[in-house]
Amino acid sequence: MKIGPELPMSCGMGMGARRRENIVRGGTASALWKWYLVTGFVLSVAYLVLSPAPAKLIVWPAIGWSSVAAIVVGVRRHRPDARVAWYLLALGLATFIVGDDLYSFQNLVQHADVPFPSLIDVVYLAMYPILAAGLVLLIRRRTPGRDRASLLDAAIITCGAGLLSWMILIVPYFRTQDIGVLERLTSIAYPLGDIALLAMIVRLAVGSGRRPIAFWLLATGVVNLLVADALYGYLNLAGLWHEHNVIDGGWIVFYVGWGAAALHPSMRELSVRASDSPRVSRRRLAVVGSAALIPPTVLFVEQLQGNVVDGAAIAITSAVLFVLVLARTSGLAGEVSEQRSEARFQSLVTHASDAILVVDDAGFVRYQTPSAARVLGCEASELLDRPIGDLLAADDERQLGVLLVTAGVTTTVEWQVRSGDGTWRDMEVTAADLRDDLGIDGLVLTMRDITERKALDAELRRQALHDTLTSLPNRSLFHDRVVHALSRAFRRQGDVGVLFLDLDDFKMVNDSLGHPAGDDLLVGVAARLLTALKSGDTLARFGGDEFAVLLEDGDVSLAAEAVAQRLQDALREPFRVGDEDVPVHVSIGIAVGRAGVDTASGLLRDADLAMYVAKRNGKSRFERFVPEMHEQAIRRLEVASELRGAIDNGQLVVFYQPIVAVATGRMLGAEALVRWNHPHRGLIQPNDFIPVAETTGLVIPLGAWVLEEACRQMGAWRQAGLVDDTFYVSVNLSARHLRDASVLDDVIHALDASGMPASALLIEVTETGLVEDLDPAGTVLHDLKALGVRLAIDDFGTGYSSLARLSTFPLDVVKIDKSFVDRLAGNADGDAMVRAVVDLSHTLGMTTVAEGVEDPEQAAALSRLGCTVAQGFLFARPMPAADMTGALGLEGRELVAP
């Protein structure tokens, strides 16, 4: 009899699906039953610790009624199919608890002797038929039709256990002369009821379907009830029984076990109709056989004691068991025969999608499923009675020989099998030695065609290690090759070189021509780069517009820069993309390392760092890694970390540089310029931390803070009457901040917090920031213009774009870069360039502001060329807010004479 957990059986909805449904519908239930067990344990300890009266009047009812409540809660939560059965179990427990409560009330509250038997015993005994009815409903719900085998097994086990109960519990009551007939019959009713419940549990155990945790909790409760009742009867007859002892724990386990069974999610499975019949197993036969041996064992024990007093009971039980075992044996032969029959085996494998072959000790095919013709591509006549080794590769044929001489083997291997058309197919073969099985008598080979799966796996592995666009090795494969190159270099005491390539301004290609054109360009770039390398070099694509080259042949240290130059030369000619000729430039970082000193990750990091240095130094060049670069990178990280704290800790300050009328020196506005008041390094200029803020993204919160502070200060000046409505404050926004979704909210928040009008704010954006992101920048600038904010293009002339091209933006001011201003005063070309910018700006309705004016000659030239507004050291240096406030207090706001 198999009484352990079994695999889930299908019953409308599979048990696995039911289990998942339970989790979804009642996720807390799996924890609730555990908490109930813990609570029951705590109450049990409290019961044993307290004195009899409080324990019986308070704790005992709490334990009992909690089990009834637990069953009701479990039914409502899990909604089993057989709800009536579970409610009957709750009602049966309730009757038993009511009996306990009545007994405790009379004995402990009224201090009256409770007669035996009494009406309380009627209440007690009412539990058994009610519980039996509930268990019968569960059995009927669960059993598929008439399960004759399970019924006989349960009867055999119950009969054997009943004999023991008769001898231990019932016979002593018959033999005692101290009690009357009614007392004797009432005393016997309890163990008989326990045996009835045990019979129901045994029937549930040996029936169809699996036995979940809820079943074992029910079974544990019944066994403890039986043991507790048995001990109570024995001690009571012997005059040794006293209230409130450890035997009460058996009834407590009964209560708590049944309550926990109802709370456990698996209680649903006890009412699910099983579609299978119980299989004959060694464990099942052992349990049934042991029960059948109880009568002779009892007889043997009594003979050893020299007093056979239960002969009649033993004889009757033996006769009943003989009939039951005989009936069970007659059906057992049919079950075993059916399990071993060829018809059953055939029904399982005829429609299998895999090919199943049975081969004999010599390797000849003695049986094949119909699917073998499809899987192996050959007719049945071509396989039967032929050696399967003829279809296998040499190594696989030898492995088959090993399987044939190894007894009891079950294994899974991969073989190459020649199909009917002569091609080799990859097969996953499960070999199971069933030569001891009379119904099969051979080595069973279950073959599954995995040719396509292996081809797909190979392709997935290739894709996992190669770039899908260019088919070049990707970062993962490249890193692996660098590791192996360092290992080889260690043996030959050589160097390994890594070149990191990044295309300059590639984003402009995607933005202007589209991503498909960008992909075509990357394919073309990869092809050209390959022409510049030797066969032993490795080119990889890291993603985006990043490539890497591995050098390991020859004198790498000397050859690395020459290779970098060849790579740049290979890209010198423009690429034809669609109808456009697209020039491509590349920045390259070089790192050379030695095995035993450098690692693959370190080389990649150093080459990447050198590439970024090449970018900062003007692009379209290559740089070789030197240790100072790493130190600078670490320093930049430190600056980034400190800058984040500076923003949070109020270490930033805003300086203001006046913007004046060239002719009069009158202040028209002020540009807000951030400074970092470092606690140890003093005042740090923006050139030392703004680039770090740009690369780390801190420029966004930094810009938002400067914007809010400048607007706040401007609002204070306006409220103090130091400036009029024409005065404005100018704030720089980085291109990265301009692309961020928060920029509009930052501007609106700064204006609302300061109370200043939007027209008093001039936002400056660099020319390069606009050129790099034309479409997104245009959208944001139009949104800002809609708020009433004025807009300026800063450092005009450094981005190599025409003012006509920038006229599509809603700009109000063009700020002429200092490099143009420096060419004035005696330089005809400089005058012409500034005049062109001023004239075109005026034509487009824009105001021009000259930056970096440092001497009177430059001011005079600007005035002559029509540029009426400027800023620079000639007029005033950037100053703290307090100094700017003092300057605004001067009459007329005049700084210097023109």
JSON list of N, CA and C in Angstrom, two decimals, residues 819-872:
[
{"chain": "A", "resi": 819, "resn": "SER", "atom": "N", "xyz": [36.42, 84.82, -29.27]},
{"chain": "A", "resi": 819, "resn": "SER", "atom": "CA", "xyz": [37.44, 84.62, -30.30]},
{"chain": "A", "resi": 819, "resn": "SER", "atom": "C", "xyz": [37.27, 85.59, -31.47]},
{"chain": "A", "resi": 820, "resn": "PHE", "atom": "N", "xyz": [36.06, 86.02, -31.77]},
{"chain": "A", "resi": 820, "resn": "PHE", "atom": "CA", "xyz": [35.80, 87.02, -32.81]},
{"chain": "A", "resi": 820, "resn": "PHE", "atom": "C", "xyz": [36.15, 88.41, -32.31]},
{"chain": "A", "resi": 821, "resn": "VAL", "atom": "N", "xyz": [35.82, 88.67, -31.04]},
{"chain": "A", "resi": 821, "resn": "VAL", "atom": "CA", "xyz": [36.11, 89.99, -30.47]},
{"chain": "A", "resi": 821, "resn": "VAL", "atom": "C", "xyz": [37.61, 90.23, -30.42]},
{"chain": "A", "resi": 822, "resn": "ASP", "atom": "N", "xyz": [38.39, 89.19, -30.18]},
{"chain": "A", "resi": 822, "resn": "ASP", "atom": "CA", "xyz": [39.85, 89.35, -30.09]},
{"chain": "A", "resi": 822, "resn": "ASP", "atom": "C", "xyz": [40.47, 89.76, -31.41]},
{"chain": "A", "resi": 823, "resn": "ARG", "atom": "N", "xyz": [39.77, 89.51, -32.54]},
{"chain": "A", "resi": 823, "resn": "ARG", "atom": "CA", "xyz": [40.32, 89.85, -33.85]},
{"chain": "A", "resi": 823, "resn": "ARG", "atom": "C", "xyz": [40.03, 91.30, -34.27]},
{"chain": "A", "resi": 824, "resn": "LEU", "atom": "N", "xyz": [39.31, 92.05, -33.44]},
{"chain": "A", "resi": 824, "resn": "LEU", "atom": "CA", "xyz": [38.98, 93.44, -33.77]},
{"chain": "A", "resi": 824, "resn": "LEU", "atom": "C", "xyz": [40.19, 94.35, -33.55]},
{"chain": "A", "resi": 825, "resn": "ALA", "atom": "N", "xyz": [39.99, 95.58, -33.84]},
{"chain": "A", "resi": 825, "resn": "ALA", "atom": "CA", "xyz": [41.01, 96.62, -33.63]},
{"chain": "A", "resi": 825, "resn": "ALA", "atom": "C", "xyz": [42.22, 96.38, -34.50]},
{"chain": "A", "resi": 826, "resn": "GLY", "atom": "N", "xyz": [42.12, 96.78, -35.76]},
{"chain": "A", "resi": 826, "resn": "GLY", "atom": "CA", "xyz": [43.27, 96.68, -36.65]},
{"chain": "A", "resi": 826, "resn": "GLY", "atom": "C", "xyz": [43.26, 95.46, -37.52]},
{"chain": "A", "resi": 827, "resn": "ASN", "atom": "N", "xyz": [42.31, 94.55, -37.35]},
{"chain": "A", "resi": 827, "resn": "ASN", "atom": "CA", "xyz": [42.25, 93.34, -38.15]},
{"chain": "A", "resi": 827, "resn": "ASN", "atom": "C", "xyz": [41.02, 93.44, -39.04]},
{"chain": "A", "resi": 828, "resn": "ALA", "atom": "N", "xyz": [41.27, 93.60, -40.34]},
{"chain": "A", "resi": 828, "resn": "ALA", "atom": "CA", "xyz": [40.17, 93.80, -41.28]},
{"chain": "A", "resi": 828, "resn": "ALA", "atom": "C", "xyz": [39.27, 92.59, -41.36]},
{"chain": "A", "resi": 829, "resn": "ASP", "atom": "N", "xyz": [39.87, 91.39, -41.32]},
{"chain": "A", "resi": 829, "resn": "ASP", "atom": "CA", "xyz": [39.06, 90.18, -41.38]},
{"chain": "A", "resi": 829, "resn": "ASP", "atom": "C", "xyz": [38.15, 90.08, -40.17]},
{"chain": "A", "resi": 830, "resn": "GLY", "atom": "N", "xyz": [38.72, 90.42, -38.98]},
{"chain": "A", "resi": 830, "resn": "GLY", "atom": "CA", "xyz": [37.91, 90.38, -37.78]},
{"chain": "A", "resi": 830, "resn": "GLY", "atom": "C", "xyz": [36.75, 91.35, -37.84]},
{"chain": "A", "resi": 831, "resn": "ASP", "atom": "N", "xyz": [37.00, 92.57, -38.34]},
{"chain": "A", "resi": 831, "resn": "ASP", "atom": "CA", "xyz": [35.93, 93.55, -38.48]},
{"chain": "A", "resi": 831, "resn": "ASP", "atom": "C", "xyz": [34.84, 93.04, -39.41]},
{"chain": "A", "resi": 832, "resn": "ALA", "atom": "N", "xyz": [35.25, 92.43, -40.51]},
{"chain": "A", "resi": 832, "resn": "ALA", "atom": "CA", "xyz": [34.28, 91.96, -41.50]},
{"chain": "A", "resi": 832, "resn": "ALA", "atom": "C", "xyz": [33.41, 90.85, -40.93]},
{"chain": "A", "resi": 833, "resn": "MET", "atom": "N", "xyz": [34.02, 89.93, -40.17]},
{"chain": "A", "resi": 833, "resn": "MET", "atom": "CA", "xyz": [33.25, 88.82, -39.62]},
{"chain": "A", "resi": 833, "resn": "MET", "atom": "C", "xyz": [32.24, 89.32, -38.61]},
{"chain": "A", "resi": 834, "resn": "VAL", "atom": "N", "xyz": [32.65, 90.26, -37.73]},
{"chain": "A", "resi": 834, "resn": "VAL", "atom": "CA", "xyz": [31.72, 90.77, -36.72]},
{"chain": "A", "resi": 834, "resn": "VAL", "atom": "C", "xyz": [30.62, 91.59, -37.40]},
{"chain": "A", "resi": 835, "resn": "ARG", "atom": "N", "xyz": [30.99, 92.39, -38.42]},
{"chain": "A", "resi": 835, "resn": "ARG", "atom": "CA", "xyz": [29.96, 93.18, -39.11]},
{"chain": "A", "resi": 835, "resn": "ARG", "atom": "C", "xyz": [28.92, 92.26, -39.76]},
{"chain": "A", "resi": 836, "resn": "ALA", "atom": "N", "xyz": [29.40, 91.15, -40.34]},
{"chain": "A", "resi": 836, "resn": "ALA", "atom": "CA", "xyz": [28.46, 90.23, -40.99]},
{"chain": "A", "resi": 836, "resn": "ALA", "atom": "C", "xyz": [27.49, 89.65, -39.99]},
{"chain": "A", "resi": 837, "resn": "VAL", "atom": "N", "xyz": [28.01, 89.26, -38.81]},
{"chain": "A", "resi": 837, "resn": "VAL", "atom": "CA", "xyz": [27.12, 88.70, -37.78]},
{"chain": "A", "resi": 837, "resn": "VAL", "atom": "C", "xyz": [26.13, 89.75, -37.31]},
{"chain": "A", "resi": 838, "resn": "VAL", "atom": "N", "xyz": [26.60, 90.97, -37.08]},
{"chain": "A", "resi": 838, "resn": "VAL", "atom": "CA", "xyz": [25.72, 92.04, -36.58]},
{"chain": "A", "resi": 838, "resn": "VAL", "atom": "C", "xyz": [24.65, 92.38, -37.60]},
{"chain": "A", "resi": 839, "resn": "ASP", "atom": "N", "xyz": [25.05, 92.52, -38.87]},
{"chain": "A", "resi": 839, "resn": "ASP", "atom": "CA", "xyz": [24.08, 92.92, -39.90]},
{"chain": "A", "resi": 839, "resn": "ASP", "atom": "C", "xyz": [23.02, 91.83, -40.08]},
{"chain": "A", "resi": 840, "resn": "LEU", "atom": "N", "xyz": [23.46, 90.55, -40.14]},
{"chain": "A", "resi": 840, "resn": "LEU", "atom": "CA", "xyz": [22.51, 89.48, -40.34]},
{"chain": "A", "resi": 840, "resn": "LEU", "atom": "C", "xyz": [21.59, 89.32, -39.12]},
{"chain": "A", "resi": 841, "resn": "SER", "atom": "N", "xyz": [22.15, 89.52, -37.94]},
{"chain": "A", "resi": 841, "resn": "SER", "atom": "CA", "xyz": [21.33, 89.43, -36.72]},
{"chain": "A", "resi": 841, "resn": "SER", "atom": "C", "xyz": [20.25, 90.50, -36.73]},
{"chain": "A", "resi": 842, "resn": "HIS", "atom": "N", "xyz": [20.65, 91.72, -37.09]},
{"chain": "A", "resi": 842, "resn": "HIS", "atom": "CA", "xyz": [19.65, 92.81, -37.12]},
{"chain": "A", "resi": 842, "resn": "HIS", "atom": "C", "xyz": [18.59, 92.52, -38.18]},
{"chain": "A", "resi": 843, "resn": "THR", "atom": "N", "xyz": [19.02, 91.96, -39.32]},
{"chain": "A", "resi": 843, "resn": "THR", "atom": "CA", "xyz": [18.07, 91.63, -40.37]},
{"chain": "A", "resi": 843, "resn": "THR", "atom": "C", "xyz": [17.05, 90.61, -39.88]},
{"chain": "A", "resi": 844, "resn": "LEU", "atom": "N", "xyz": [17.53, 89.64, -39.07]},
{"chain": "A", "resi": 844, "resn": "LEU", "atom": "CA", "xyz": [16.65, 88.60, -38.54]},
{"chain": "A", "resi": 844, "resn": "LEU", "atom": "C", "xyz": [15.91, 89.03, -37.27]},
{"chain": "A", "resi": 845, "resn": "GLY", "atom": "N", "xyz": [16.11, 90.31, -36.86]},
{"chain": "A", "resi": 845, "resn": "GLY", "atom": "CA", "xyz": [15.39, 90.81, -35.70]},
{"chain": "A", "resi": 845, "resn": "GLY", "atom": "C", "xyz": [16.02, 90.41, -34.38]},
{"chain": "A", "resi": 846, "resn": "MET", "atom": "N", "xyz": [17.31, 90.11, -34.38]},
{"chain": "A", "resi": 846, "resn": "MET", "atom": "CA", "xyz": [17.99, 89.69, -33.15]},
{"chain": "A", "resi": 846, "resn": "MET", "atom": "C", "xyz": [18.94, 90.76, -32.67]},
{"chain": "A", "resi": 847, "resn": "THR", "atom": "N", "xyz": [19.15, 90.78, -31.35]},
{"chain": "A", "resi": 847, "resn": "THR", "atom": "CA", "xyz": [20.11, 91.68, -30.74]},
{"chain": "A", "resi": 847, "resn": "THR", "atom": "C", "xyz": [21.45, 90.96, -30.62]},
{"chain": "A", "resi": 848, "resn": "THR", "atom": "N", "xyz": [22.55, 91.70, -30.79]},
{"chain": "A", "resi": 848, "resn": "THR", "atom": "CA", "xyz": [23.87, 91.09, -30.64]},
{"chain": "A", "resi": 848, "resn": "THR", "atom": "C", "xyz": [24.52, 91.58, -29.35]},
{"chain": "A", "resi": 849, "resn": "VAL", "atom": "N", "xyz": [25.19, 90.66, -28.68]},
{"chain": "A", "resi": 849, "resn": "VAL", "atom": "CA", "xyz": [25.95, 90.98, -27.46]},
{"chain": "A", "resi": 849, "resn": "VAL", "atom": "C", "xyz": [27.34, 90.41, -27.65]},
{"chain": "A", "resi": 850, "resn": "ALA", "atom": "N", "xyz": [28.35, 91.25, -27.51]},
{"chain": "A", "resi": 850, "resn": "ALA", "atom": "CA", "xyz": [29.74, 90.81, -27.66]},
{"chain": "A", "resi": 850, "resn": "ALA", "atom": "C", "xyz": [30.27, 90.36, -26.30]},
{"chain": "A", "resi": 851, "resn": "GLU", "atom": "N", "xyz": [30.97, 89.20, -26.30]},
{"chain": "A", "resi": 851, "resn": "GLU", "atom": "CA", "xyz": [31.54, 88.65, -25.07]},
{"chain": "A", "resi": 851, "resn": "GLU", "atom": "C", "xyz": [33.04, 88.89, -25.03]},
{"chain": "A", "resi": 852, "resn": "GLY", "atom": "N", "xyz": [33.58, 89.00, -23.81]},
{"chain": "A", "resi": 852, "resn": "GLY", "atom": "CA", "xyz": [35.03, 89.04, -23.61]},
{"chain": "A", "resi": 852, "resn": "GLY", "atom": "C", "xyz": [35.68, 90.35, -24.05]},
{"chain": "A", "resi": 853, "resn": "VAL", "atom": "N", "xyz": [34.97, 91.48, -23.94]},
{"chain": "A", "resi": 853, "resn": "VAL", "atom": "CA", "xyz": [35.56, 92.78, -24.29]},
{"chain": "A", "resi": 853, "resn": "VAL", "atom": "C", "xyz": [36.50, 93.19, -23.17]},
{"chain": "A", "resi": 854, "resn": "GLU", "atom": "N", "xyz": [37.79, 93.44, -23.55]},
{"chain": "A", "resi": 854, "resn": "GLU", "atom": "CA", "xyz": [38.80, 93.68, -22.51]},
{"chain": "A", "resi": 854, "resn": "GLU", "atom": "C", "xyz": [39.54, 95.01, -22.68]},
{"chain": "A", "resi": 855, "resn": "ASP", "atom": "N", "xyz": [39.45, 95.67, -23.82]},
{"chain": "A", "resi": 855, "resn": "ASP", "atom": "CA", "xyz": [40.15, 96.95, -23.95]},
{"chain": "A", "resi": 855, "resn": "ASP", "atom": "C", "xyz": [39.27, 97.95, -24.71]},
{"chain": "A", "resi": 856, "resn": "PRO", "atom": "N", "xyz": [39.54, 99.24, -24.56]},
{"chain": "A", "resi": 856, "resn": "PRO", "atom": "CA", "xyz": [38.70, 100.28, -25.18]},
{"chain": "A", "resi": 856, "resn": "PRO", "atom": "C", "xyz": [38.67, 100.18, -26.70]},
{"chain": "A", "resi": 857, "resn": "GLU", "atom": "N", "xyz": [39.78, 99.73, -27.33]},
{"chain": "A", "resi": 857, "resn": "GLU", "atom": "CA", "xyz": [39.78, 99.64, -28.78]},
{"chain": "A", "resi": 857, "resn": "GLU", "atom": "C", "xyz": [38.71, 98.65, -29.26]},
{"chain": "A", "resi": 858, "resn": "GLN", "atom": "N", "xyz": [38.56, 97.52, -28.56]},
{"chain": "A", "resi": 858, "resn": "GLN", "atom": "CA", "xyz": [37.54, 96.56, -28.93]},
{"chain": "A", "resi": 858, "resn": "GLN", "atom": "C", "xyz": [36.15, 97.16, -28.77]},
{"chain": "A", "resi": 859, "resn": "ALA", "atom": "N", "xyz": [35.94, 97.93, -27.68]},
{"chain": "A", "resi": 859, "resn": "ALA", "atom": "CA", "xyz": [34.65, 98.56, -27.46]},
{"chain": "A", "resi": 859, "resn": "ALA", "atom": "C", "xyz": [34.34, 99.57, -28.55]},
{"chain": "A", "resi": 860, "resn": "ALA", "atom": "N", "xyz": [35.36, 100.34, -28.94]},
{"chain": "A", "resi": 860, "resn": "ALA", "atom": "CA", "xyz": [35.14, 101.34, -29.99]},
{"chain": "A", "resi": 860, "resn": "ALA", "atom": "C", "xyz": [34.82, 100.68, -31.32]},
{"chain": "A", "resi": 861, "resn": "ALA", "atom": "N", "xyz": [35.52, 99.56, -31.61]},
{"chain": "A", "resi": 861, "resn": "ALA", "atom": "CA", "xyz": [35.27, 98.85, -32.86]},
{"chain": "A", "resi": 861, "resn": "ALA", "atom": "C", "xyz": [33.86, 98.27, -32.87]},
{"chain": "A", "resi": 862, "resn": "LEU", "atom": "N", "xyz": [33.42, 97.70, -31.75]},
{"chain": "A", "resi": 862, "resn": "LEU", "atom": "CA", "xyz": [32.07, 97.15, -31.69]},
{"chain": "A", "resi": 862, "resn": "LEU", "atom": "C", "xyz": [31.03, 98.23, -31.90]},
{"chain": "A", "resi": 863, "resn": "SER", "atom": "N", "xyz": [31.24, 99.39, -31.30]},
{"chain": "A", "resi": 863, "resn": "SER", "atom": "CA", "xyz": [30.30, 100.50, -31.47]},
{"chain": "A", "resi": 863, "resn": "SER", "atom": "C", "xyz": [30.24, 100.94, -32.92]},
{"chain": "A", "resi": 864, "resn": "ARG", "atom": "N", "xyz": [31.43, 100.95, -33.57]},
{"chain": "A", "resi": 864, "resn": "ARG", "atom": "CA", "xyz": [31.50, 101.36, -34.97]},
{"chain": "A", "resi": 864, "resn": "ARG", "atom": "C", "xyz": [30.80, 100.36, -35.88]},
{"chain": "A", "resi": 865, "resn": "LEU", "atom": "N", "xyz": [30.86, 99.06, -35.51]},
{"chain": "A", "resi": 865, "resn": "LEU", "atom": "CA", "xyz": [30.27, 98.01, -36.33]},
{"chain": "A", "resi": 865, "resn": "LEU", "atom": "C", "xyz": [28.79, 97.77, -36.03]},
{"chain": "A", "resi": 866, "resn": "GLY", "atom": "N", "xyz": [28.24, 98.48, -35.06]},
{"chain": "A", "resi": 866, "resn": "GLY", "atom": "CA", "xyz": [26.81, 98.39, -34.79]},
{"chain": "A", "resi": 866, "resn": "GLY", "atom": "C", "xyz": [26.44, 97.46, -33.66]},
{"chain": "A", "resi": 867, "resn": "CYS", "atom": "N", "xyz": [27.41, 96.90, -32.95]},
{"chain": "A", "resi": 867, "resn": "CYS", "atom": "CA", "xyz": [27.13, 96.05, -31.79]},
{"chain": "A", "resi": 867, "resn": "CYS", "atom": "C", "xyz": [27.07, 96.94, -30.57]},
{"chain": "A", "resi": 868, "resn": "THR", "atom": "N", "xyz": [25.89, 97.15, -30.01]},
{"chain": "A", "resi": 868, "resn": "THR", "atom": "CA", "xyz": [25.69, 98.16, -28.96]},
{"chain": "A", "resi": 868, "resn": "THR", "atom": "C", "xyz": [25.70, 97.58, -27.56]},
{"chain": "A", "resi": 869, "resn": "VAL", "atom": "N", "xyz": [25.75, 96.27, -27.42]},
{"chain": "A", "resi": 869, "resn": "VAL", "atom": "CA", "xyz": [25.69, 95.66, -26.09]},
{"chain": "A", "resi": 869, "resn": "VAL", "atom": "C", "xyz": [26.87, 94.71, -25.94]},
{"chain": "A", "resi": 870, "resn": "ALA", "atom": "N", "xyz": [27.52, 94.72, -24.76]},
{"chain": "A", "resi": 870, "resn": "ALA", "atom": "CA", "xyz": [28.70, 93.87, -24.56]},
{"chain": "A", "resi": 870, "resn": "ALA", "atom": "C", "xyz": [28.86, 93.56, -23.08]},
{"chain": "A", "resi": 871, "resn": "GLN", "atom": "N", "xyz": [29.80, 92.64, -22.83]},
{"chain": "A", "resi": 871, "resn": "GLN", "atom": "CA", "xyz": [30.20, 92.31, -21.47]},
{"chain": "A", "resi": 871, "resn": "GLN", "atom": "C", "xyz": [31.66, 91.88, -21.51]},
{"chain": "A", "resi": 872, "resn": "GLY", "atom": "N", "xyz": [32.36, 92.09, -20.41]},
{"chain": "A", "resi": 872, "resn": "GLY", "atom": "CA", "xyz": [33.77, 91.72, -20.37]},
{"chain": "A", "resi": 872, "resn": "GLY", "atom": "C", "xyz": [34.48, 92.45, -19.24]}
]
